DNA sequence: ATTCCACCGGAACGTGTGGGAT
DNA sequence: ATCCCACACGTTCCGGTGGAAT
């Protein structure tokens, strides 16, 4: 279709556009993992967490902490910030403090968490092969022979607990019995306020020695945060306050999620850059809104196993035009799809779990209801635009023959 | 007040893949 | 070479349940 020259010309254009663009001065500060030097409107939490962890500078084990707050309320940022400062201070004082940040959404099994813990003590463990108990023993031995205070941050801890229970937490909180030269203290972070309820009371009391709550940012605070960050990120002429306000307002609608707001700002900037515009406009923000959604959904769907995609395709078909469907109907249709492409179907039990997974991923909404005499089921509807789903599913060659009805 | 549907959802277990430790 | 291990994905078995219908 296109010659090498065409392609190279297009690339040249893209490259030169980015190179001559002066929208950003430093886009890094808008990335989600960036920790700023100042965290406005979180002074109180910083001070409190700082005072909780400070005893480690005198060789005492800090209390365990449980941190609650909705997404994008600064839990992770504040924790990382305080730990960074603490660590710097410790180095300055010649103290040995080991810090370990683990996100249990990514490392959601006991074994993988232990692996990460071991890494922080410079112990390399195989990713499979040895038993969890053995891995734990080795980690403790390595830590104890190294000595020092270890501060462990378990972010999104609800994922670990949901999958593996609180066994590891229990052992970690009681690790003092097995350690002579070192101590472990734990900071658990979650946005699931109900989490504690189904925790072993012993774990609850030791892990929640101190509890902290992060309230959501309001629209004014959000705007202030964005303005400060934008000042560092953007060329002063490339963006004006009304665009920033728009980002803040859109994010405030979603319970004051600062991460979303910053994402929005960054992606809007990138779109402006790609389009060769010299300023970021409100229109770019709206486009960013769509692009973020599209990327997220696309990413999730693309990496799903075949049967999950087939279930999703069934839901898509049965809810065309914003309708609703039920588990039984999805299963029936799903089975017909399987026979159409000549593969074996999974059981309804499994499909039920897949529906749950799709719900968790935010692709669909599934709510358990009772229809009285007509049984209990889930009513299911699509939670994202149809065209995004269709477009992504089309990329899977296995599904090709099934996507002709649109 | 009971019945009973159409599933829900917990638990234990199986299989295949990619790996130890000795 | 032999035996053990983690993990994703799936199965089998089965008790549980909200509320319309009777």
Short mmCIF file of C-alpha atoms in Angstrom, two decimals, chain A:
data_model
loop_
_atom_site.label_atom_id
_atom_site.label_comp_id
_atom_site.label_asym_id
_atom_site.label_seq_id
_atom_site.Cartn_x
_atom_site.Cartn_y
_atom_site.Cartn_z
CA UNK A 1 0.00 0.00 0.00
CA UNK A 2 2.61 2.51 1.03
CA UNK A 3 6.18 2.62 -0.05
CA UNK A 4 9.13 2.98 2.24
CA UNK A 5 9.38 6.57 1.22
CA UNK A 6 5.82 7.34 2.25
CA UNK A 7 6.37 5.79 5.61
CA UNK A 8 9.62 7.54 6.18
CA UNK A 9 8.07 10.84 5.17
CA UNK A 10 5.28 10.34 7.68
CA UNK A 11 7.79 9.48 10.38
CA UNK A 12 9.86 12.52 9.55
CA UNK A 13 6.83 14.66 9.94
CA UNK A 14 5.91 13.12 13.28
CA UNK A 15 9.44 13.44 14.59
CA UNK A 16 9.91 17.00 13.54
CA UNK A 17 6.54 17.93 14.92
CA UNK A 18 7.47 16.57 18.33
CA UNK A 19 10.92 18.10 18.17
CA UNK A 20 9.79 21.58 17.33
CA UNK A 21 6.84 21.39 19.67
CA UNK A 22 7.10 23.57 22.70
CA UNK A 23 4.03 22.55 24.59
CA UNK A 24 5.96 20.85 27.37
CA UNK A 25 8.99 21.94 29.26
CA UNK A 26 8.98 18.84 31.43
CA UNK A 27 6.27 16.28 30.92
CA UNK A 28 7.75 13.91 33.50
CA UNK A 29 6.11 15.82 36.31
CA UNK A 30 2.71 14.81 35.02
CA UNK A 31 3.40 11.11 34.95
CA UNK A 32 1.58 9.03 37.52
CA UNK A 33 4.71 7.75 39.24
CA UNK A 34 6.29 11.14 39.67
CA UNK A 35 6.74 12.22 43.27
CA UNK A 36 6.70 16.00 43.51
CA UNK A 37 8.75 17.98 46.00
CA UNK A 38 5.61 19.38 47.49
CA UNK A 39 2.28 17.79 48.08
CA UNK A 40 -0.17 20.60 48.61
CA UNK A 41 -3.20 19.97 50.83
CA UNK A 42 -1.61 16.93 52.37
CA UNK A 43 0.58 18.65 54.93
CA UNK A 44 -1.36 17.16 57.79
CA UNK A 45 -0.98 13.59 56.55
CA UNK A 46 2.71 14.08 55.79
CA UNK A 47 3.33 15.34 59.28
CA UNK A 48 1.42 12.52 60.87
CA UNK A 49 3.04 9.75 58.86
CA UNK A 50 6.41 11.38 59.41
CA UNK A 51 5.95 11.37 63.16
CA UNK A 52 4.82 7.77 63.10
CA UNK A 53 7.91 6.64 61.21
CA UNK A 54 10.40 8.93 62.93
CA UNK A 55 11.21 6.50 65.79
CA UNK A 56 13.04 4.37 63.23
CA UNK A 57 15.73 7.04 63.22
CA UNK A 58 16.44 6.14 66.82
CA UNK A 59 16.39 2.43 66.19
CA UNK A 60 12.85 1.73 67.32
CA UNK A 61 10.32 -0.11 65.28
CA UNK A 62 7.64 2.29 64.10
CA UNK A 63 4.01 1.33 64.63
CA UNK A 64 2.26 -0.39 61.81
CA UNK A 65 -0.06 1.90 59.90
CA UNK A 66 -3.21 1.37 57.93
CA UNK A 67 -4.01 4.04 55.38
CA UNK A 68 -7.42 4.44 53.80
CA UNK A 69 -8.59 6.73 51.07
CA UNK A 70 -10.17 6.66 47.65
CA UNK A 71 -8.04 6.43 44.53
CA UNK A 72 -6.05 9.51 43.70
CA UNK A 73 -6.19 11.04 47.16
CA UNK A 74 -2.44 11.01 47.56
CA UNK A 75 -1.98 7.91 49.72
CA UNK A 76 0.81 6.46 47.63
CA UNK A 77 2.42 9.79 46.88
CA UNK A 78 2.49 10.85 50.54
CA UNK A 79 3.83 7.50 51.66
CA UNK A 80 6.57 7.41 49.06
CA UNK A 81 7.42 11.02 49.79
CA UNK A 82 7.75 10.51 53.53
CA UNK A 83 9.75 7.33 53.10
CA UNK A 84 12.11 8.99 50.67
CA UNK A 85 12.75 11.80 53.11
CA UNK A 86 13.14 9.37 55.96
CA UNK A 87 15.59 7.30 54.01
CA UNK A 88 17.65 10.33 53.09
CA UNK A 89 17.74 11.33 56.71
CA UNK A 90 18.80 7.86 57.73
CA UNK A 91 21.63 7.85 55.22
CA UNK A 92 22.72 11.23 56.50
CA UNK A 93 22.80 9.82 60.01
CA UNK A 94 24.52 6.65 58.91
CA UNK A 95 21.57 4.47 59.86
CA UNK A 96 20.38 1.38 58.12
CA UNK A 97 16.75 1.58 57.14
CA UNK A 98 15.46 -0.75 54.49
CA UNK A 99 12.36 0.36 52.68
CA UNK A 100 10.31 -1.77 50.38
CA UNK A 101 7.36 -0.66 48.30
CA UNK A 102 5.14 -3.41 46.98
CA UNK A 103 1.99 -2.99 45.00
CA UNK A 104 -0.08 -6.07 45.59
CA UNK A 105 -2.22 -5.49 42.57
CA UNK A 106 0.80 -6.55 40.51
CA UNK A 107 2.30 -8.90 43.07
CA UNK A 108 -0.89 -10.45 44.28
CA UNK A 109 0.32 -13.72 45.75
CA UNK A 110 2.05 -14.44 49.01
CA UNK A 111 5.00 -15.87 47.17
CA UNK A 112 5.55 -12.86 44.93
CA UNK A 113 5.32 -10.45 47.84
CA UNK A 114 7.99 -12.44 49.65
CA UNK A 115 10.07 -12.33 46.48
CA UNK A 116 9.87 -8.55 46.50
CA UNK A 117 10.68 -8.38 50.19
CA UNK A 118 13.72 -10.53 49.58
CA UNK A 119 14.82 -8.29 46.72
CA UNK A 120 14.85 -5.34 49.08
CA UNK A 121 17.34 -7.17 51.27
CA UNK A 122 19.41 -7.93 48.19
CA UNK A 123 18.43 -11.56 48.20
CA UNK A 124 17.53 -13.04 44.86
CA UNK A 125 15.01 -15.86 44.94
CA UNK A 126 13.79 -17.96 42.01
CA UNK A 127 10.37 -16.90 40.74
CA UNK A 128 9.21 -20.50 41.00
CA UNK A 129 10.60 -23.78 42.19
CA UNK A 130 10.83 -23.44 45.94
CA UNK A 131 7.95 -23.49 48.38
CA UNK A 132 6.47 -20.35 49.86
CA UNK A 133 7.52 -21.44 53.33
CA UNK A 134 11.09 -21.89 52.17
CA UNK A 135 11.11 -18.51 50.46
CA UNK A 136 9.85 -16.89 53.65
CA UNK A 137 12.51 -18.62 55.73
CA UNK A 138 15.27 -17.46 53.42
CA UNK A 139 13.96 -13.93 53.42
CA UNK A 140 13.86 -13.76 57.20
CA UNK A 141 17.34 -15.20 57.46
CA UNK A 142 18.70 -12.70 54.97
CA UNK A 143 17.02 -9.83 56.75
CA UNK A 144 18.16 -10.89 60.16
CA UNK A 145 21.76 -11.34 59.14
CA UNK A 146 21.67 -7.93 57.53
CA UNK A 147 20.02 -6.23 60.48
CA UNK A 148 18.26 -2.88 60.56
CA UNK A 149 14.70 -1.72 60.42
CA UNK A 150 12.61 -2.65 57.44
CA UNK A 151 9.66 -0.54 56.48
CA UNK A 152 7.32 -2.38 54.17
CA UNK A 153 4.67 -0.57 52.18
CA UNK A 154 1.91 -2.82 50.90
CA UNK A 155 -0.08 -0.74 48.46
CA UNK A 156 -3.52 -1.83 47.32
CA UNK A 157 -3.30 -4.48 49.96
CA UNK A 158 -6.89 -5.56 49.34
CA UNK A 159 -5.77 -7.46 46.24
CA UNK A 160 -3.42 -9.62 48.26
CA UNK A 161 -5.99 -10.27 50.94
CA UNK A 162 -8.72 -11.11 48.47
CA UNK A 163 -6.55 -13.70 46.77
CA UNK A 164 -4.50 -15.15 49.56
CA UNK A 165 -6.07 -14.13 52.83
CA UNK A 166 -4.22 -12.52 55.70
CA UNK A 167 -1.79 -15.31 56.49
CA UNK A 168 1.28 -13.41 55.30
CA UNK A 169 0.19 -10.28 57.09
CA UNK A 170 -0.20 -12.23 60.26
CA UNK A 171 3.25 -13.72 59.96
CA UNK A 172 4.86 -10.42 59.12
CA UNK A 173 3.26 -8.66 62.05
CA UNK A 174 4.55 -11.37 64.34
CA UNK A 175 7.95 -11.67 62.71
CA UNK A 176 9.52 -10.07 65.76
CA UNK A 177 9.59 -13.48 67.41
CA UNK A 178 11.85 -14.83 64.73
CA UNK A 179 14.08 -11.83 64.24
CA UNK A 180 16.90 -10.85 66.56
CA UNK A 181 18.78 -8.14 64.74
CA UNK A 182 16.07 -6.50 62.74
CA UNK A 183 12.48 -5.34 62.86
CA UNK A 184 9.71 -5.06 60.35
CA UNK A 185 7.01 -2.46 60.31
CA UNK A 186 4.20 -2.41 57.85
CA UNK A 187 2.27 0.32 56.12
CA UNK A 188 -0.88 -1.05 54.51
CA UNK A 189 -2.65 1.07 51.94
CA UNK A 190 -6.13 0.43 50.64
CA UNK A 191 -9.12 2.15 49.13
CA UNK A 192 -11.48 -0.51 50.32
CA UNK A 193 -12.94 0.80 53.53
CA UNK A 194 -14.73 -2.44 54.30
CA UNK A 195 -11.51 -4.42 54.10
CA UNK A 196 -10.76 -4.51 57.81
CA UNK A 197 -14.05 -6.16 58.60
CA UNK A 198 -13.07 -9.50 57.17
CA UNK A 199 -9.59 -9.47 58.61
CA UNK A 200 -8.47 -11.77 61.37
CA UNK A 201 -8.92 -9.73 64.56
CA UNK A 202 -5.31 -10.39 65.52
CA UNK A 203 -4.11 -8.98 62.22
CA UNK A 204 -6.52 -6.10 62.47
CA UNK A 205 -5.25 -5.00 65.83
CA UNK A 206 -1.57 -5.30 65.00
CA UNK A 207 -1.73 -3.92 61.50
CA UNK A 208 -4.04 -1.11 62.43
CA UNK A 209 -1.98 0.12 65.37
CA UNK A 210 -2.49 3.49 63.81
CA UNK A 211 -5.03 4.35 61.15
CA UNK A 212 -5.01 7.27 58.77
CA UNK A 213 -7.73 8.48 56.45
CA UNK A 214 -7.10 10.49 53.31
CA UNK A 215 -10.13 12.57 52.33
CA UNK A 216 -10.71 13.29 48.64
CA UNK A 217 -9.55 16.60 47.24
CA UNK A 218 -12.27 19.10 46.51
CA UNK A 219 -12.46 20.95 43.21
CA UNK A 220 -10.55 23.97 44.50
CA UNK A 221 -7.70 21.92 45.90
CA UNK A 222 -7.56 19.87 42.74
CA UNK A 223 -7.28 22.97 40.64
CA UNK A 224 -4.51 24.27 42.84
CA UNK A 225 -2.59 21.01 42.50
CA UNK A 226 -2.97 21.04 38.74
CA UNK A 227 -1.89 24.64 38.45
CA UNK A 228 1.28 24.05 40.40
CA UNK A 229 2.11 20.98 38.40
CA UNK A 230 1.23 22.59 35.10
CA UNK A 231 3.57 25.44 35.86
CA UNK A 232 6.44 22.96 35.91
CA UNK A 233 5.22 20.84 33.03
CA UNK A 234 4.04 23.27 30.40
CA UNK A 235 5.43 26.16 28.51
CA UNK A 236 3.64 29.15 30.07
CA UNK A 237 2.14 30.19 26.74
CA UNK A 238 0.89 26.74 25.86
CA UNK A 239 -1.87 26.47 28.37
CA UNK A 240 -4.24 28.78 30.16
CA UNK A 241 -6.14 28.52 33.39
CA UNK A 242 -9.49 27.71 31.89
CA UNK A 243 -8.14 24.49 30.43
CA UNK A 244 -6.65 23.52 33.78
CA UNK A 245 -9.93 24.32 35.49
CA UNK A 246 -11.69 22.04 33.08
CA UNK A 247 -9.40 19.15 33.95
CA UNK A 248 -9.95 19.79 37.63
CA UNK A 249 -13.69 19.99 37.20
CA UNK A 250 -13.85 16.76 35.21
CA UNK A 251 -11.77 14.94 37.79
CA UNK A 252 -13.65 16.44 40.72
CA UNK A 253 -16.76 14.84 39.32
CA UNK A 254 -14.99 11.55 39.92
CA UNK A 255 -14.62 12.00 43.68
CA UNK A 256 -11.55 14.23 43.42
CA UNK A 257 -9.10 11.81 41.88
CA UNK A 258 -5.87 13.74 41.42
CA UNK A 259 -4.24 11.03 39.37
CA UNK A 260 -7.00 11.20 36.80
CA UNK A 261 -6.75 14.94 36.67
CA UNK A 262 -3.02 14.83 36.02
CA UNK A 263 -3.41 12.11 33.42
CA UNK A 264 -5.98 14.19 31.68
CA UNK A 265 -3.70 17.17 31.61
CA UNK A 266 -0.74 15.20 30.32
CA UNK A 267 -2.66 13.37 27.61
CA UNK A 268 -4.34 16.60 26.51
CA UNK A 269 -0.88 18.08 26.14
CA UNK A 270 0.33 15.12 24.15
CA UNK A 271 -2.63 15.31 21.82
CA UNK A 272 -1.99 19.00 21.26
CA UNK A 273 1.61 18.15 20.53
CA UNK A 274 0.70 15.45 18.04
CA UNK A 275 -1.65 17.75 16.26
CA UNK A 276 1.08 20.33 15.95
CA UNK A 277 -0.90 22.83 17.95
CA UNK A 278 0.91 25.48 19.93
CA UNK A 279 -1.61 25.58 22.74
CA UNK A 280 -3.65 23.06 24.68
CA UNK A 281 -7.34 23.70 24.22
CA UNK A 282 -10.51 22.50 25.92
CA UNK A 283 -11.08 20.37 22.88
CA UNK A 284 -7.82 18.55 23.52
CA UNK A 285 -9.01 17.80 27.04
CA UNK A 286 -12.19 16.20 25.78
CA UNK A 287 -10.22 14.19 23.28
CA UNK A 288 -7.90 13.11 26.08
CA UNK A 289 -10.88 11.91 28.08
CA UNK A 290 -11.81 9.58 25.25
CA UNK A 291 -8.29 8.48 24.54
CA UNK A 292 -7.59 7.53 28.15
CA UNK A 293 -10.72 5.43 28.23
CA UNK A 294 -9.92 3.84 24.90
CA UNK A 295 -6.39 2.94 25.93
CA UNK A 296 -7.45 1.50 29.23
CA UNK A 297 -10.23 -0.60 27.80
CA UNK A 298 -8.18 -1.67 24.80
CA UNK A 299 -5.31 -2.76 26.98
CA UNK A 300 -7.52 -4.80 29.29
CA UNK A 301 -9.42 -6.53 26.50
CA UNK A 302 -6.40 -7.29 24.38
CA UNK A 303 -4.65 -9.20 27.14
CA UNK A 304 -7.67 -11.28 28.07
CA UNK A 305 -7.76 -15.03 27.41
CA UNK A 306 -9.85 -16.29 24.50
CA UNK A 307 -12.84 -17.42 26.54
CA UNK A 308 -13.08 -14.09 28.30
CA UNK A 309 -13.17 -12.40 24.92
CA UNK A 310 -15.87 -14.77 23.76
CA UNK A 311 -17.93 -14.01 26.84
CA UNK A 312 -17.43 -10.31 26.26
CA UNK A 313 -18.43 -10.69 22.64
CA UNK A 314 -21.60 -12.47 23.75
CA UNK A 315 -22.43 -9.65 26.13
CA UNK A 316 -21.73 -7.13 23.41
CA UNK A 317 -24.12 -8.88 21.07
CA UNK A 318 -26.89 -9.32 23.62
CA UNK A 319 -26.76 -5.73 24.84
CA UNK A 320 -26.43 -3.90 21.53
CA UNK A 321 -27.82 -0.41 21.78
CA UNK A 322 -27.55 -0.20 25.54
CA UNK A 323 -29.61 -3.23 26.53
CA UNK A 324 -29.22 -5.60 29.44
CA UNK A 325 -28.78 -9.33 29.64
CA UNK A 326 -28.36 -12.13 32.17
CA UNK A 327 -25.82 -14.83 32.94
CA UNK A 328 -27.96 -17.61 31.46
CA UNK A 329 -28.45 -15.82 28.15
CA UNK A 330 -24.77 -14.97 27.94
CA UNK A 331 -23.85 -18.58 28.53
CA UNK A 332 -26.21 -19.86 25.87
CA UNK A 333 -24.93 -17.41 23.30
CA UNK A 334 -21.34 -18.00 24.33
CA UNK A 335 -21.76 -21.73 23.76
CA UNK A 336 -23.12 -21.13 20.27
CA UNK A 337 -20.09 -18.99 19.50
CA UNK A 338 -17.79 -21.75 20.67
CA UNK A 339 -19.42 -24.32 18.46
CA UNK A 340 -19.33 -21.91 15.53
CA UNK A 341 -15.56 -21.72 15.68
CA UNK A 342 -15.20 -25.32 16.77
CA UNK A 343 -13.73 -25.03 20.23
CA UNK A 344 -14.89 -26.45 23.52
CA UNK A 345 -16.81 -24.22 25.85
CA UNK A 346 -16.02 -23.78 29.50
CA UNK A 347 -18.59 -24.47 32.21
CA UNK A 348 -21.18 -22.01 33.38
CA UNK A 349 -19.39 -21.82 36.70
CA UNK A 350 -16.32 -20.53 34.92
CA UNK A 351 -18.32 -18.07 32.82
CA UNK A 352 -19.80 -16.76 36.04
CA UNK A 353 -16.28 -15.99 37.24
CA UNK A 354 -15.34 -14.43 33.92
CA UNK A 355 -18.35 -12.14 34.18
CA UNK A 356 -17.12 -11.19 37.62
CA UNK A 357 -13.67 -10.43 36.22
CA UNK A 358 -15.08 -8.26 33.44
CA UNK A 359 -17.06 -6.39 36.06
CA UNK A 360 -13.97 -5.86 38.19
CA UNK A 361 -12.11 -4.55 35.18
CA UNK A 362 -14.87 -2.02 34.60
CA UNK A 363 -15.70 -3.28 31.12
CA UNK A 364 -19.20 -4.32 32.10
CA UNK A 365 -21.55 -3.72 34.99
CA UNK A 366 -22.92 -6.87 36.57
CA UNK A 367 -25.30 -6.76 39.49
CA UNK A 368 -26.76 -9.73 41.27
CA UNK A 369 -30.53 -9.49 41.47
CA UNK A 370 -33.39 -11.77 42.27
CA UNK A 371 -36.25 -12.16 39.85
CA UNK A 372 -38.28 -14.05 42.38
CA UNK A 373 -39.83 -17.15 40.92
CA UNK A 374 -37.64 -16.66 37.89
CA UNK A 375 -34.44 -17.14 39.83
CA UNK A 376 -31.44 -15.20 40.90
CA UNK A 377 -28.96 -13.96 38.35
CA UNK A 378 -26.81 -11.07 37.34
CA UNK A 379 -28.08 -8.36 35.11
CA UNK A 380 -25.29 -7.33 32.84
CA UNK A 381 -24.71 -4.28 30.73
CA UNK A 382 -21.75 -2.87 28.87
CA UNK A 383 -19.94 -0.12 30.78
CA UNK A 384 -17.86 1.21 27.90
CA UNK A 385 -18.67 2.36 24.38
CA UNK A 386 -19.47 -0.47 21.98
CA UNK A 387 -17.16 0.69 19.23
CA UNK A 388 -14.09 0.49 21.45
CA UNK A 389 -14.91 -3.09 22.36
CA UNK A 390 -15.60 -4.07 18.77
CA UNK A 391 -12.45 -2.44 17.53
CA UNK A 392 -10.29 -4.25 20.07
CA UNK A 393 -11.95 -7.62 19.64
CA UNK A 394 -11.41 -7.38 15.90
CA UNK A 395 -7.69 -7.48 16.48
CA UNK A 396 -7.95 -11.06 17.65
CA UNK A 397 -7.76 -13.35 14.60
CA UNK A 398 -9.71 -16.10 16.36
CA UNK A 399 -12.73 -13.87 16.60
CA UNK A 400 -12.63 -12.73 13.00
CA UNK A 401 -15.40 -15.07 11.75
CA UNK A 402 -17.72 -13.98 14.56
CA UNK A 403 -17.58 -10.27 14.01
CA UNK A 404 -19.46 -9.99 10.76
CA UNK A 405 -22.87 -9.06 12.12
CA UNK A 406 -22.22 -5.37 12.60
#
